[in-house]
PDB file of C-alpha atoms in Angstrom:
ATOM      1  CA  UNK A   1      98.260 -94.091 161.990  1.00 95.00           C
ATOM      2  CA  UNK A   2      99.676 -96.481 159.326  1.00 93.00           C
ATOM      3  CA  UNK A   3     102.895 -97.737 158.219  1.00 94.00           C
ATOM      4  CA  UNK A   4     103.394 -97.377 154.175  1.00 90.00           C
ATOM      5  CA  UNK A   5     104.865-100.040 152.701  1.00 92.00           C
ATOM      6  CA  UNK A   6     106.183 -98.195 149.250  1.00 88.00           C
ATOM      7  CA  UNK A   7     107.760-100.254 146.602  1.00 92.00           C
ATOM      8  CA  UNK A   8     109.204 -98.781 143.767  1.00 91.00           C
ATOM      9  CA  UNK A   9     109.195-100.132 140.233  1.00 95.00           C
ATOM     10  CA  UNK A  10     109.409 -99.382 136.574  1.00 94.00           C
ATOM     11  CA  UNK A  11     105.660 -99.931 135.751  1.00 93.00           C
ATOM     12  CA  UNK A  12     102.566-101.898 137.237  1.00 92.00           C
ATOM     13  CA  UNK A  13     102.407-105.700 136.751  1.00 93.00           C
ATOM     14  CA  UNK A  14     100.181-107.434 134.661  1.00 94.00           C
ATOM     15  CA  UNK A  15      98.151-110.189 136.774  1.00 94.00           C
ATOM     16  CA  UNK A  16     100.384-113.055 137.900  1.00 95.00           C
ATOM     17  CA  UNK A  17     103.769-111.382 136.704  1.00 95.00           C
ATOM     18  CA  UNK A  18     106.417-111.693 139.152  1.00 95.00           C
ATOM     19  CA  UNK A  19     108.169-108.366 138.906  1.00 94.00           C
ATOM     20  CA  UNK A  20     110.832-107.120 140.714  1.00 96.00           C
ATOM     21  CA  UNK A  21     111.021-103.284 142.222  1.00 95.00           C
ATOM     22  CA  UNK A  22     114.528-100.863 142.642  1.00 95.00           C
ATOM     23  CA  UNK A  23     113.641 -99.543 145.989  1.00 93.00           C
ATOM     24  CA  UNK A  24     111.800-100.426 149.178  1.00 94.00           C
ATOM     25  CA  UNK A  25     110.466 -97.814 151.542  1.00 88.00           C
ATOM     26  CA  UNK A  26     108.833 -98.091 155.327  1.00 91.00           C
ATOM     27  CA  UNK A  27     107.340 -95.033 155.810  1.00 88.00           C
ATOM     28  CA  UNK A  28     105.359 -93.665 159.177  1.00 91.00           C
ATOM     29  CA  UNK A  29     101.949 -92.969 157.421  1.00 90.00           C
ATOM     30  CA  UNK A  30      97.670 -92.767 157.922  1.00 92.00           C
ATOM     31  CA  UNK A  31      96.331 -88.866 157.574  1.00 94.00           C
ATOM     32  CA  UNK A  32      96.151 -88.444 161.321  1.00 96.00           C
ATOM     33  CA  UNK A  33      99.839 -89.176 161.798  1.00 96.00           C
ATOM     34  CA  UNK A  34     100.852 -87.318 158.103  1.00 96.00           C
ATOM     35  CA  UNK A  35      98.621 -84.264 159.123  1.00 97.00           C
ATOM     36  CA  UNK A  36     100.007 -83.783 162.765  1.00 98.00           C
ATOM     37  CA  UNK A  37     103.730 -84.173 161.663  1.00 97.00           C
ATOM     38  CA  UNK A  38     102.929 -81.561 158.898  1.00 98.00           C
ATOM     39  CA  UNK A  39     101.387 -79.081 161.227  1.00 98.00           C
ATOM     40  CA  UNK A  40     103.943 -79.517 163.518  1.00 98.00           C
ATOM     41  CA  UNK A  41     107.267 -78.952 161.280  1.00 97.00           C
ATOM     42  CA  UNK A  42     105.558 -75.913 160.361  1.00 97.00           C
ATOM     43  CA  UNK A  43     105.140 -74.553 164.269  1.00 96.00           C
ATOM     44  CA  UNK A  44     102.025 -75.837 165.447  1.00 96.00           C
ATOM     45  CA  UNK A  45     101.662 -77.029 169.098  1.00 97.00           C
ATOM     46  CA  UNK A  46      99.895 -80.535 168.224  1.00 98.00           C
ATOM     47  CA  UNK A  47      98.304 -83.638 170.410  1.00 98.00           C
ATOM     48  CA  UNK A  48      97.768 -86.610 167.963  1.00 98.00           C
ATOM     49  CA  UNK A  49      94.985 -89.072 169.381  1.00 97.00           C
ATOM     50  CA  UNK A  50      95.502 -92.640 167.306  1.00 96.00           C
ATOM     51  CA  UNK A  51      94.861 -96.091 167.564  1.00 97.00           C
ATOM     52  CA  UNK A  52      97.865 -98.863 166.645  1.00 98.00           C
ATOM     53  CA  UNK A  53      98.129-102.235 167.079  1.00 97.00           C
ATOM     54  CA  UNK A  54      99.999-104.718 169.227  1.00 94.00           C
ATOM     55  CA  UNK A  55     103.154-104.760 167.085  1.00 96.00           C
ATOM     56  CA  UNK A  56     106.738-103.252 166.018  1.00 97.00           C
ATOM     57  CA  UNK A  57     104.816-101.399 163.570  1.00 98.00           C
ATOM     58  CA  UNK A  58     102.622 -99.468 166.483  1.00 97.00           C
ATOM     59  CA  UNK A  59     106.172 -98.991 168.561  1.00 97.00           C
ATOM     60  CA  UNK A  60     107.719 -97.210 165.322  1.00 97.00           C
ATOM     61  CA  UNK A  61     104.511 -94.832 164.167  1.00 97.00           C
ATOM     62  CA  UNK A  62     104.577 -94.026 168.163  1.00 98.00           C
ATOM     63  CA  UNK A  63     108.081 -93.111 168.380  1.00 97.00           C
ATOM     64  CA  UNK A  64     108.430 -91.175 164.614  1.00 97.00           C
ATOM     65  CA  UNK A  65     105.312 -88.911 166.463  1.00 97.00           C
ATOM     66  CA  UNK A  66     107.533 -87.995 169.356  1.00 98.00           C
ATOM     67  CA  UNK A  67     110.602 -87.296 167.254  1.00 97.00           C
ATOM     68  CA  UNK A  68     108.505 -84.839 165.291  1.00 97.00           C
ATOM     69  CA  UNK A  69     107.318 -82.794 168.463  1.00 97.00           C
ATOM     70  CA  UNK A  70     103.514 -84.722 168.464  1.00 98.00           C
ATOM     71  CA  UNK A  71     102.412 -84.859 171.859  1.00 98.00           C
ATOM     72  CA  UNK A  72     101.246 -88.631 171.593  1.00 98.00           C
ATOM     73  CA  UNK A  73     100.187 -89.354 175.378  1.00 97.00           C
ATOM     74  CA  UNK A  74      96.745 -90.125 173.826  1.00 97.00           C
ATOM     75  CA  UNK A  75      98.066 -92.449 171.555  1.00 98.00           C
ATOM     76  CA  UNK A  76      96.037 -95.592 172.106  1.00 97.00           C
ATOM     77  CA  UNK A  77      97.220 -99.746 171.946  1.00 97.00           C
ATOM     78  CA  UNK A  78      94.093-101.697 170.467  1.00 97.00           C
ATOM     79  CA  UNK A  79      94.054-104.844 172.036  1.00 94.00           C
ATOM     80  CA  UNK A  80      94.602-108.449 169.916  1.00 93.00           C
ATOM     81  CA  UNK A  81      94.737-106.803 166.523  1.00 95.00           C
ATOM     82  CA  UNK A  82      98.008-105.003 164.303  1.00 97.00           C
ATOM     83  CA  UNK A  83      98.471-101.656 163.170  1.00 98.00           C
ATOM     84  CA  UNK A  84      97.102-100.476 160.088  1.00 97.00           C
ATOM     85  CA  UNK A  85      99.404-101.387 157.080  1.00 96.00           C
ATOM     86  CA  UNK A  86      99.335 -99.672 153.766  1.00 92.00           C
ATOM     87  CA  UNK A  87     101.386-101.441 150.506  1.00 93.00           C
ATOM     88  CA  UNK A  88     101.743 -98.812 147.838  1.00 87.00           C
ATOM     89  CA  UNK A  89     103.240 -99.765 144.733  1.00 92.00           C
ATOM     90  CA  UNK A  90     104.386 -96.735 142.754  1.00 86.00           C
ATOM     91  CA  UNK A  91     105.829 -96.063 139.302  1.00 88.00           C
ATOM     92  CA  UNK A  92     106.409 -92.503 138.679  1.00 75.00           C
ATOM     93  CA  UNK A  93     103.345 -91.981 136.768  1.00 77.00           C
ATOM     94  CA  UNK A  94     100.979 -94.082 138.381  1.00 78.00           C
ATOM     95  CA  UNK A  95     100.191 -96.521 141.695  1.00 80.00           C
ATOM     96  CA  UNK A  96      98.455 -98.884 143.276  1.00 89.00           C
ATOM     97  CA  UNK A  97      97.569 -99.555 147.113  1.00 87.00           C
ATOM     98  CA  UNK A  98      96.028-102.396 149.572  1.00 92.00           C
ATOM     99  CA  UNK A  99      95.082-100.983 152.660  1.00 93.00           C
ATOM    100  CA  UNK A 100      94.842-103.221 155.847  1.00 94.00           C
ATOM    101  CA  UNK A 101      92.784-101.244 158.276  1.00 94.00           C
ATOM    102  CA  UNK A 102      93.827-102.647 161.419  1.00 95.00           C
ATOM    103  CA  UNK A 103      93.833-100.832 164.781  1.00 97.00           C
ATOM    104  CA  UNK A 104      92.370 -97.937 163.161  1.00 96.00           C
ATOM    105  CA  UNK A 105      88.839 -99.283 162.559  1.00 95.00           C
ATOM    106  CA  UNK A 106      88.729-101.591 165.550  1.00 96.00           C
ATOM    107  CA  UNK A 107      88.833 -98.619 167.573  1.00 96.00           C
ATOM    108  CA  UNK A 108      85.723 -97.281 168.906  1.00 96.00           C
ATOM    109  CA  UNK A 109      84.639 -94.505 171.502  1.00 97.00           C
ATOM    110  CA  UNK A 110      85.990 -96.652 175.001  1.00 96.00           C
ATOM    111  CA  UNK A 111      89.073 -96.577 173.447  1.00 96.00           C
ATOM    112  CA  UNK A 112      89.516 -92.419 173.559  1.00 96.00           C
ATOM    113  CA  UNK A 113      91.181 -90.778 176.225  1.00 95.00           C
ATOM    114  CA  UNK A 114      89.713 -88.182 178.353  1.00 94.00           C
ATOM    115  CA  UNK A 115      89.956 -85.506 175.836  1.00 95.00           C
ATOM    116  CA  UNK A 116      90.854 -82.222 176.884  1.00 94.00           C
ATOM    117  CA  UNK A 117      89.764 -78.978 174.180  1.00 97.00           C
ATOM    118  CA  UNK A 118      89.864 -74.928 174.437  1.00 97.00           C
ATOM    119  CA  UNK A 119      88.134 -72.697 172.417  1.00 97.00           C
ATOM    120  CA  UNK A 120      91.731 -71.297 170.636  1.00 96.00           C
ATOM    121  CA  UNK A 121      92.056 -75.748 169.115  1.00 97.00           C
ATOM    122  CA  UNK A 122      91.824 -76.822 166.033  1.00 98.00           C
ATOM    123  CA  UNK A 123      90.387 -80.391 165.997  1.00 98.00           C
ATOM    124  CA  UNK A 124      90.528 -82.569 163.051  1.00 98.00           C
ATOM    125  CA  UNK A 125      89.484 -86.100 161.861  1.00 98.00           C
ATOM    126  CA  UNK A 126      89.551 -87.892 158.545  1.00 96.00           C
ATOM    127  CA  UNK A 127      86.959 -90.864 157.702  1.00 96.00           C
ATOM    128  CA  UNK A 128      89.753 -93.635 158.031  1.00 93.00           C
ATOM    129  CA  UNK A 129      88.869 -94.686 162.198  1.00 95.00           C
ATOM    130  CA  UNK A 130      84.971 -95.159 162.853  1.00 96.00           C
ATOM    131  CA  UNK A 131      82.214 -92.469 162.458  1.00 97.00           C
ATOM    132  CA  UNK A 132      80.753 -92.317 166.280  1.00 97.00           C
ATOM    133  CA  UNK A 133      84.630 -91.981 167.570  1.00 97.00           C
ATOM    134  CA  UNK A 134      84.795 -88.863 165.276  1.00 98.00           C
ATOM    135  CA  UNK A 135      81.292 -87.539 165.944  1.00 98.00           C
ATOM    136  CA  UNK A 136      82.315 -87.910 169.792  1.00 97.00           C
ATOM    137  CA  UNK A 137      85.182 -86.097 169.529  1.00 97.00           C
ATOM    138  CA  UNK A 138      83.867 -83.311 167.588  1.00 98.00           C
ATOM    139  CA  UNK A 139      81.189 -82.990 169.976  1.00 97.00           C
ATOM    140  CA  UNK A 140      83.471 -82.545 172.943  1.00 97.00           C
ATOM    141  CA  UNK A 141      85.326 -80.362 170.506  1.00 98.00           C
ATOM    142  CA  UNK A 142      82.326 -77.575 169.375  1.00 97.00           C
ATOM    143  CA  UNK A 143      81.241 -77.806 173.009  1.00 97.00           C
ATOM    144  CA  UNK A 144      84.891 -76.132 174.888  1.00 98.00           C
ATOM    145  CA  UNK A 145      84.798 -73.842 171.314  1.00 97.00           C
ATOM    146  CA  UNK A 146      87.070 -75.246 169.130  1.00 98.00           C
ATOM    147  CA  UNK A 147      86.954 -75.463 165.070  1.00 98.00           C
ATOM    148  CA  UNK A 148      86.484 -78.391 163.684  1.00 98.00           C
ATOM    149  CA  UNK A 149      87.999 -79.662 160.322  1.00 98.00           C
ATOM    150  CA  UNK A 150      86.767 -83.131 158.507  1.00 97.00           C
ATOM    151  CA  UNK A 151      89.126 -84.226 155.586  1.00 97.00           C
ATOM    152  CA  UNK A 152      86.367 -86.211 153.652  1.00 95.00           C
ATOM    153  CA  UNK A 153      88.488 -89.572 152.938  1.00 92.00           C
ATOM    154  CA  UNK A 154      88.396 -92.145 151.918  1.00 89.00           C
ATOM    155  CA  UNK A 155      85.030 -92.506 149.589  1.00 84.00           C
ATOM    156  CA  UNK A 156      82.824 -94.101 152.665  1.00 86.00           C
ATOM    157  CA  UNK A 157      79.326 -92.346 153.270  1.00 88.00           C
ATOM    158  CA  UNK A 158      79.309 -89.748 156.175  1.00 92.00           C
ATOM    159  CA  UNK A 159      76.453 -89.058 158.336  1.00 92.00           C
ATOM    160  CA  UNK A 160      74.364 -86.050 158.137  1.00 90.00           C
ATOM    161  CA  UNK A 161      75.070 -85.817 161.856  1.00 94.00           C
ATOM    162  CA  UNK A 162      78.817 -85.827 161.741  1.00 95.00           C
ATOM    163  CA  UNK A 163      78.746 -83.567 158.778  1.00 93.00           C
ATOM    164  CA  UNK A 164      76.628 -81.253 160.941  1.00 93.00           C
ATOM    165  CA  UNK A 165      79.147 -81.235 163.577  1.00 95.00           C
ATOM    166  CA  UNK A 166      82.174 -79.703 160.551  1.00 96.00           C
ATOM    167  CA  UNK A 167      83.341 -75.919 160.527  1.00 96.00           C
ATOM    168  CA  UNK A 168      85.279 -76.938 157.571  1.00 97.00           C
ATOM    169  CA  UNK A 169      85.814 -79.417 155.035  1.00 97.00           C
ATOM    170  CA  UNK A 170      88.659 -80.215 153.425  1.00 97.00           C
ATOM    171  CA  UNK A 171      88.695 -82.791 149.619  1.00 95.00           C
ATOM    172  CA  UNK A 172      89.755 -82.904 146.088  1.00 92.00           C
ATOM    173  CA  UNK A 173      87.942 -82.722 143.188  1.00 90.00           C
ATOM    174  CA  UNK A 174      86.813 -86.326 142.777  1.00 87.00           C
ATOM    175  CA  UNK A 175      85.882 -86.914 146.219  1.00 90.00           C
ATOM    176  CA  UNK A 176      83.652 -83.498 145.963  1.00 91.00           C
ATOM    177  CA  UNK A 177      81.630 -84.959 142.932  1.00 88.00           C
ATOM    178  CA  UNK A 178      81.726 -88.353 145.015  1.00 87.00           C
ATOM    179  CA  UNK A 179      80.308 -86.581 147.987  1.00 87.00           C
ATOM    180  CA  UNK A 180      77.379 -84.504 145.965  1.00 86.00           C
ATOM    181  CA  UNK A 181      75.889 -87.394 144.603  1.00 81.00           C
ATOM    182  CA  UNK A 182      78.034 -87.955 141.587  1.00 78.00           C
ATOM    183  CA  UNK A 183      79.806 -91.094 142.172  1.00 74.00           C
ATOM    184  CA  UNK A 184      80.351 -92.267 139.276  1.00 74.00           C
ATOM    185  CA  UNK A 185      83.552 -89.611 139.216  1.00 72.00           C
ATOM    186  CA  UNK A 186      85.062 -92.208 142.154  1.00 71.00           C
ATOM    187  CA  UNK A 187      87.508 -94.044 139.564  1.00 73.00           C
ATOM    188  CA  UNK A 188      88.745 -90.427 137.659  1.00 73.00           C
ATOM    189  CA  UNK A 189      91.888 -88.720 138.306  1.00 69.00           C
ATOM    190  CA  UNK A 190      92.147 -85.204 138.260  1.00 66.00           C
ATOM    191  CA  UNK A 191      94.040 -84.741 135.064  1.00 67.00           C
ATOM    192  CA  UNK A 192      90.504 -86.442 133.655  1.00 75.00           C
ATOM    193  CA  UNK A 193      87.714 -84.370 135.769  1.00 79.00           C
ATOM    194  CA  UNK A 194      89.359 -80.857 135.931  1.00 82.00           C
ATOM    195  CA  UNK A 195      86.546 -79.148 137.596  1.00 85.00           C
ATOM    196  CA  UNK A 196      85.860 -75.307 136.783  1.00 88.00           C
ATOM    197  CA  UNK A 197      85.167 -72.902 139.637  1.00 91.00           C
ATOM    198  CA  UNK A 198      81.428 -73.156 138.938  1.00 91.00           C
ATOM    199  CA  UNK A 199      81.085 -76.627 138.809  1.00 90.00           C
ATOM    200  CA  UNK A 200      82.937 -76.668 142.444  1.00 92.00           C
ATOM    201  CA  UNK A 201      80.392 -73.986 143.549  1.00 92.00           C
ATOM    202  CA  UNK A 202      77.771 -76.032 142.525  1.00 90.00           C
ATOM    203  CA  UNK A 203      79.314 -79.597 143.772  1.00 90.00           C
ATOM    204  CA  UNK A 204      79.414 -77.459 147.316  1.00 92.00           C
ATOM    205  CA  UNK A 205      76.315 -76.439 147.640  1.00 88.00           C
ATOM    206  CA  UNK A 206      74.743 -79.727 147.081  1.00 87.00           C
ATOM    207  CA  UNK A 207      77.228 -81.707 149.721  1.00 86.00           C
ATOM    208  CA  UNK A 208      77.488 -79.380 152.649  1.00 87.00           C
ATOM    209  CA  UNK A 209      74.820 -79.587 155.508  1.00 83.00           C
ATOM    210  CA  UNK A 210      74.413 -75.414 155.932  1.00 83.00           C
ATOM    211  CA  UNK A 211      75.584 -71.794 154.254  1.00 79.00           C
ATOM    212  CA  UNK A 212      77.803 -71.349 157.183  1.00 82.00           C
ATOM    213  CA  UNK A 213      80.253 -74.596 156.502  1.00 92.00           C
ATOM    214  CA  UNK A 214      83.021 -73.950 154.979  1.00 96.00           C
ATOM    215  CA  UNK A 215      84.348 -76.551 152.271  1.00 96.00           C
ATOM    216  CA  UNK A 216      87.786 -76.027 150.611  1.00 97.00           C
ATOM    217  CA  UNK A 217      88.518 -78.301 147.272  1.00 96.00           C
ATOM    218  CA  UNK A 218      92.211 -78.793 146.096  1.00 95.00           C
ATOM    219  CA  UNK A 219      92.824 -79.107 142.444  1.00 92.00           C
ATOM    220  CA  UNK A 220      96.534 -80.941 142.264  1.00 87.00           C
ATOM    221  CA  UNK A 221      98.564 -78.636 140.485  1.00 87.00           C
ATOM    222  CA  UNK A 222      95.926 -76.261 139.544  1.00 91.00           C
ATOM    223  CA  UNK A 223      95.411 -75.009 143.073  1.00 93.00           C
ATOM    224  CA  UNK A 224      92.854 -75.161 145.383  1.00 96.00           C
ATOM    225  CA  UNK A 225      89.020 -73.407 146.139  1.00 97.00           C
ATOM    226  CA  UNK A 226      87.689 -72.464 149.497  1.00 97.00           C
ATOM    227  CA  UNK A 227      84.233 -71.293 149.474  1.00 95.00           C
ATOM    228  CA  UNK A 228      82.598 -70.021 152.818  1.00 91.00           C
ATOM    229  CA  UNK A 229      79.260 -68.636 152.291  1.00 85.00           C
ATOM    230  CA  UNK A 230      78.958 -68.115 148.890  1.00 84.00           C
ATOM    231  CA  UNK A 231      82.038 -66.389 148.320  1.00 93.00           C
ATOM    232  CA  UNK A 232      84.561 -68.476 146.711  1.00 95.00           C
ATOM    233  CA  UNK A 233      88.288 -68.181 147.351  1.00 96.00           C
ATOM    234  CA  UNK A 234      90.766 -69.001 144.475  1.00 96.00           C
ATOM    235  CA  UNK A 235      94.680 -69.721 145.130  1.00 96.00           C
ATOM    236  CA  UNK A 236      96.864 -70.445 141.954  1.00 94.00           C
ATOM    237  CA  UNK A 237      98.189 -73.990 141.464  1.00 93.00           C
ATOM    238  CA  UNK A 238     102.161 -74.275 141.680  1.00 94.00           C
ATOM    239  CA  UNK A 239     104.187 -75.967 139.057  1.00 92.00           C
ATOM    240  CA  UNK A 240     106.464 -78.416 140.108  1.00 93.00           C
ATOM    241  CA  UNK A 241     108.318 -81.261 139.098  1.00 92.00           C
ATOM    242  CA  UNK A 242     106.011 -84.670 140.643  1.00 89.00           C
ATOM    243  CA  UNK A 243     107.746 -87.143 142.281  1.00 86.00           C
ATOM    244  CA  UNK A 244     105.254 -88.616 144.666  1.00 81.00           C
ATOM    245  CA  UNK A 245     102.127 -87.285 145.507  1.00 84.00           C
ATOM    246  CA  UNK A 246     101.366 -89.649 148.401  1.00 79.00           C
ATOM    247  CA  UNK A 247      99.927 -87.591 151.912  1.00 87.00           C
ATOM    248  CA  UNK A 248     100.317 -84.553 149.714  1.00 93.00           C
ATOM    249  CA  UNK A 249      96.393 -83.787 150.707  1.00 94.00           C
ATOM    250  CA  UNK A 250      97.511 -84.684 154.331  1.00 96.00           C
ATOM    251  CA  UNK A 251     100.650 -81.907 154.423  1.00 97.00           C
ATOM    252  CA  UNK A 252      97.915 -79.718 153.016  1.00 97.00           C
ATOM    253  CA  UNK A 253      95.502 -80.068 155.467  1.00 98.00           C
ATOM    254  CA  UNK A 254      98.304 -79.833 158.637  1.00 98.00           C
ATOM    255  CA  UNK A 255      99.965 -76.766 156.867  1.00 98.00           C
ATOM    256  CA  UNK A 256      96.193 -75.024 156.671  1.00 98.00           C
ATOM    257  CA  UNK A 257      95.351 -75.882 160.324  1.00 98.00           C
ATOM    258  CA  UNK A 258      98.854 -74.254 161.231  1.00 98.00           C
ATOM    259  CA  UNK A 259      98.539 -71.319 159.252  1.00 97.00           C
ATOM    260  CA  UNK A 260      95.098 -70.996 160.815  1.00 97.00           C
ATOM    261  CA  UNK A 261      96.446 -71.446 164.395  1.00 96.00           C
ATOM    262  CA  UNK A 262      98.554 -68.313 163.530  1.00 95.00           C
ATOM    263  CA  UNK A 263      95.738 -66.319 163.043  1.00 95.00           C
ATOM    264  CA  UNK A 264      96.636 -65.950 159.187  1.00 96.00           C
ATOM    265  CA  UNK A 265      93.765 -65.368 156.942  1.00 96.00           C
ATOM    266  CA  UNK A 266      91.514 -67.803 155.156  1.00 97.00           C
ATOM    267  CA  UNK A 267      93.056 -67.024 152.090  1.00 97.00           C
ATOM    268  CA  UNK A 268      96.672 -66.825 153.689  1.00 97.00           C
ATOM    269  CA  UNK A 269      96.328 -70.203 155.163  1.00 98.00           C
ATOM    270  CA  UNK A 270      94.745 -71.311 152.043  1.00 98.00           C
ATOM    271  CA  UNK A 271      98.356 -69.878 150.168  1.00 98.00           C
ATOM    272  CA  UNK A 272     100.424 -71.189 152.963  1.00 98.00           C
ATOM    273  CA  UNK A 273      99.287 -74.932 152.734  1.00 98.00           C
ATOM    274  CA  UNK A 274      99.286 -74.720 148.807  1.00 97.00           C
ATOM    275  CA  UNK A 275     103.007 -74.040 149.263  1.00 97.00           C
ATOM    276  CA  UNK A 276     103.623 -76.810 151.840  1.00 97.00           C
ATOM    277  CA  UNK A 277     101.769 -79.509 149.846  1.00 96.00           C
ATOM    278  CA  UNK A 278     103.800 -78.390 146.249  1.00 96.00           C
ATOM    279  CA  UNK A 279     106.856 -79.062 148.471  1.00 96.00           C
ATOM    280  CA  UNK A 280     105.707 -82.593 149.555  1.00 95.00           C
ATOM    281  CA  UNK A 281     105.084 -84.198 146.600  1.00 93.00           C
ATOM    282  CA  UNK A 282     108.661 -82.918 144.978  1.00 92.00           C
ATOM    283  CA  UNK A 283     109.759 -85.994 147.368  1.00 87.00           C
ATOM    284  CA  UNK A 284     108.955 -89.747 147.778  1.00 76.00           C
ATOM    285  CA  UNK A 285     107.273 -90.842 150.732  1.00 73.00           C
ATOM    286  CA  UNK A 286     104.760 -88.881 152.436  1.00 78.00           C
ATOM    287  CA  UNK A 287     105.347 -87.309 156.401  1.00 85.00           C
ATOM    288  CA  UNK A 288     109.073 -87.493 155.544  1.00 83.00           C
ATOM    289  CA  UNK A 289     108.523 -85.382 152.689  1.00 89.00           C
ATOM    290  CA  UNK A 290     106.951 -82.441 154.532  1.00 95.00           C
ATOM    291  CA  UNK A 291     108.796 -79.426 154.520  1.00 96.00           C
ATOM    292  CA  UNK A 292     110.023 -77.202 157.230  1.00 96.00           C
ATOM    293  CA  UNK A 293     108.777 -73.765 158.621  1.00 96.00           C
ATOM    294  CA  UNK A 294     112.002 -71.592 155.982  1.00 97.00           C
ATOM    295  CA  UNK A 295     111.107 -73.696 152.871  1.00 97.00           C
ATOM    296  CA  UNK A 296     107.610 -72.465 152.830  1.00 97.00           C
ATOM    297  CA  UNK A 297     108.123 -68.895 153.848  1.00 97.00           C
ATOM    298  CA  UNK A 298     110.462 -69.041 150.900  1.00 97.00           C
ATOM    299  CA  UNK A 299     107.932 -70.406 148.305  1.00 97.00           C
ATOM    300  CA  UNK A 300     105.197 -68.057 149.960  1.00 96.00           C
ATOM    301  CA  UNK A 301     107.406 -65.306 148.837  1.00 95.00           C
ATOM    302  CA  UNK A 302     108.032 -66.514 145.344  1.00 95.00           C
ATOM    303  CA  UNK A 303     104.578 -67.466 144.591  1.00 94.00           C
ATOM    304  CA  UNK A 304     102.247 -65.138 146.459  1.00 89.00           C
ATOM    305  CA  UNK A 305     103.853 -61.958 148.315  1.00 77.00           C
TER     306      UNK A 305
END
């Protein structure tokens, strides 16, 4: 749970240029709090566990949970420290961020509630609060029967334990050749690696700890590959006109937990969070971008019925 800080300006600064922006944005933000609000505009029942700090930042993330319909009773206050603070400067065509970790890495596994899972929950962690909270909660998690969904950011290295512990995980392009060994990718953008099918298949097979795991790798605008097993799962990329991409792979992620959730197929889902995140990014900001439950059974229709 972060707050984004997003100024907007005409271009990037060159080093010790004082340069002034046209617009200043707070914006609730961190993938746990972008992913539940996303799930949860689309229909999903969801409990968001997260860790803020001591602050008016921590009051504000808390509150923006509630008024999306986040159950937030495990919401946590870590002791002495602030909340986790993102700056983002943006242009239009490019951006640069600082992130301030905050309450989100000072957590660890005293500071989780008494969590409570069924077999019908979908449980899911991304890599930006500590490894052994995740693993713990995953464990709990695979133990009542639930799934269990890993968004592989940011770039840090990931146990072979936790990994063990994934139904399914979810990462673009760069982070997959990141995560197979091929790191020096880390610094590309996807207009620059454009990964073919094959090349995903391979990237897969080399990351994920067993056949059975599924991994699903989004492509920006040219769509997005699931692969469980070896049979690979291919949904068309959706042109729009880009705004802001920020927590796009975040209203992905929440759109295909949802659209899992409702029993929908793994390519369905796959479709129906495809159309959520091509929404998202036609908008600045990212949880207040997310769309609503009609806009993406409307783009659904267009695009893939």
């Amino acid at each position: 749970m972060n707050m984004d800080i997003v100024i907007v300006a005409d271009r990037l600064p060159d080093l010790g240029e004082y340069l002034y922006g046209s617009q200043l944005h707070f914006v609730p933000g961190g993938n746990g709090l972008n992913q539940a609000v996303a799930a949860a505009r689309l229909g999903g029942k969801v409990s968001l566990t997260g860790f803020v700090g001591q602050d008016a930042f921590g009051r504000v993330l808390t509150n923006f949970a509630k008024s999306e319909d986040v159950e937030t009773k495990d919401v946590r206050i870590i002791e002495n420290t602030h909340s986790s603070t993102v700056i983002y400067l943006l242009t239009g065509t490019a951006e640069r961020h600082i992130v301030f970790t905050g309450s989100s890495m000072k957590a660890s596994i005293k500071d989780l509630p008494d969590l409570q899972f069924s077999s019908s929950d979908i449980v899911i962690s991304q890599l930006a609060i500590p490894q052994d909270v995740i693993y713990h909660a995953f464990e709990k998690a695979k133990a009542a029967g639930a799934k269990t969904l890993l968004n592989l950011f940011p770039n840090y290295e990931v146990s072979k334990e936790l990994l063990g512990m994934c139904d399914y995980l979810v990462l673009n392009e760069v982070e997959l050749a990141f995560r197979s060994g091929h790191k020096e990718y880390v610094s590309m953008q996807h207009k620059d690696l454009r990964m073919d099918p094959s090349t995903v298949m391979r990237h897969v097979k080399e990351m994920r700890t067993s056949g059975s795991q599924t991994v699903i790798t989004t492509l920006a605008d040219r769509g997005v590959i699931g692969i469980r097993d070896n049979e690979m799962t291919s949904v068309n990329g959706i042109k729009v006109d880009l705004v802001d991409a920020t927590g796009a792979g975040d209203c992905f992620i929440g759109a295909f937990a949802a659209g899992l959730a409702e029993k929908r197929s793994f390519k369905e889902s796959l479709e129906f969070a495809n159309c959520a995140a091509a929404i998202s990014v036609q908008k600045v900001g990212a949880s207040v971008s997310y769309p609503d439950r009609n806009e993406v059974d409307a783009l659904m229709k267009e695009q893939y019925i």
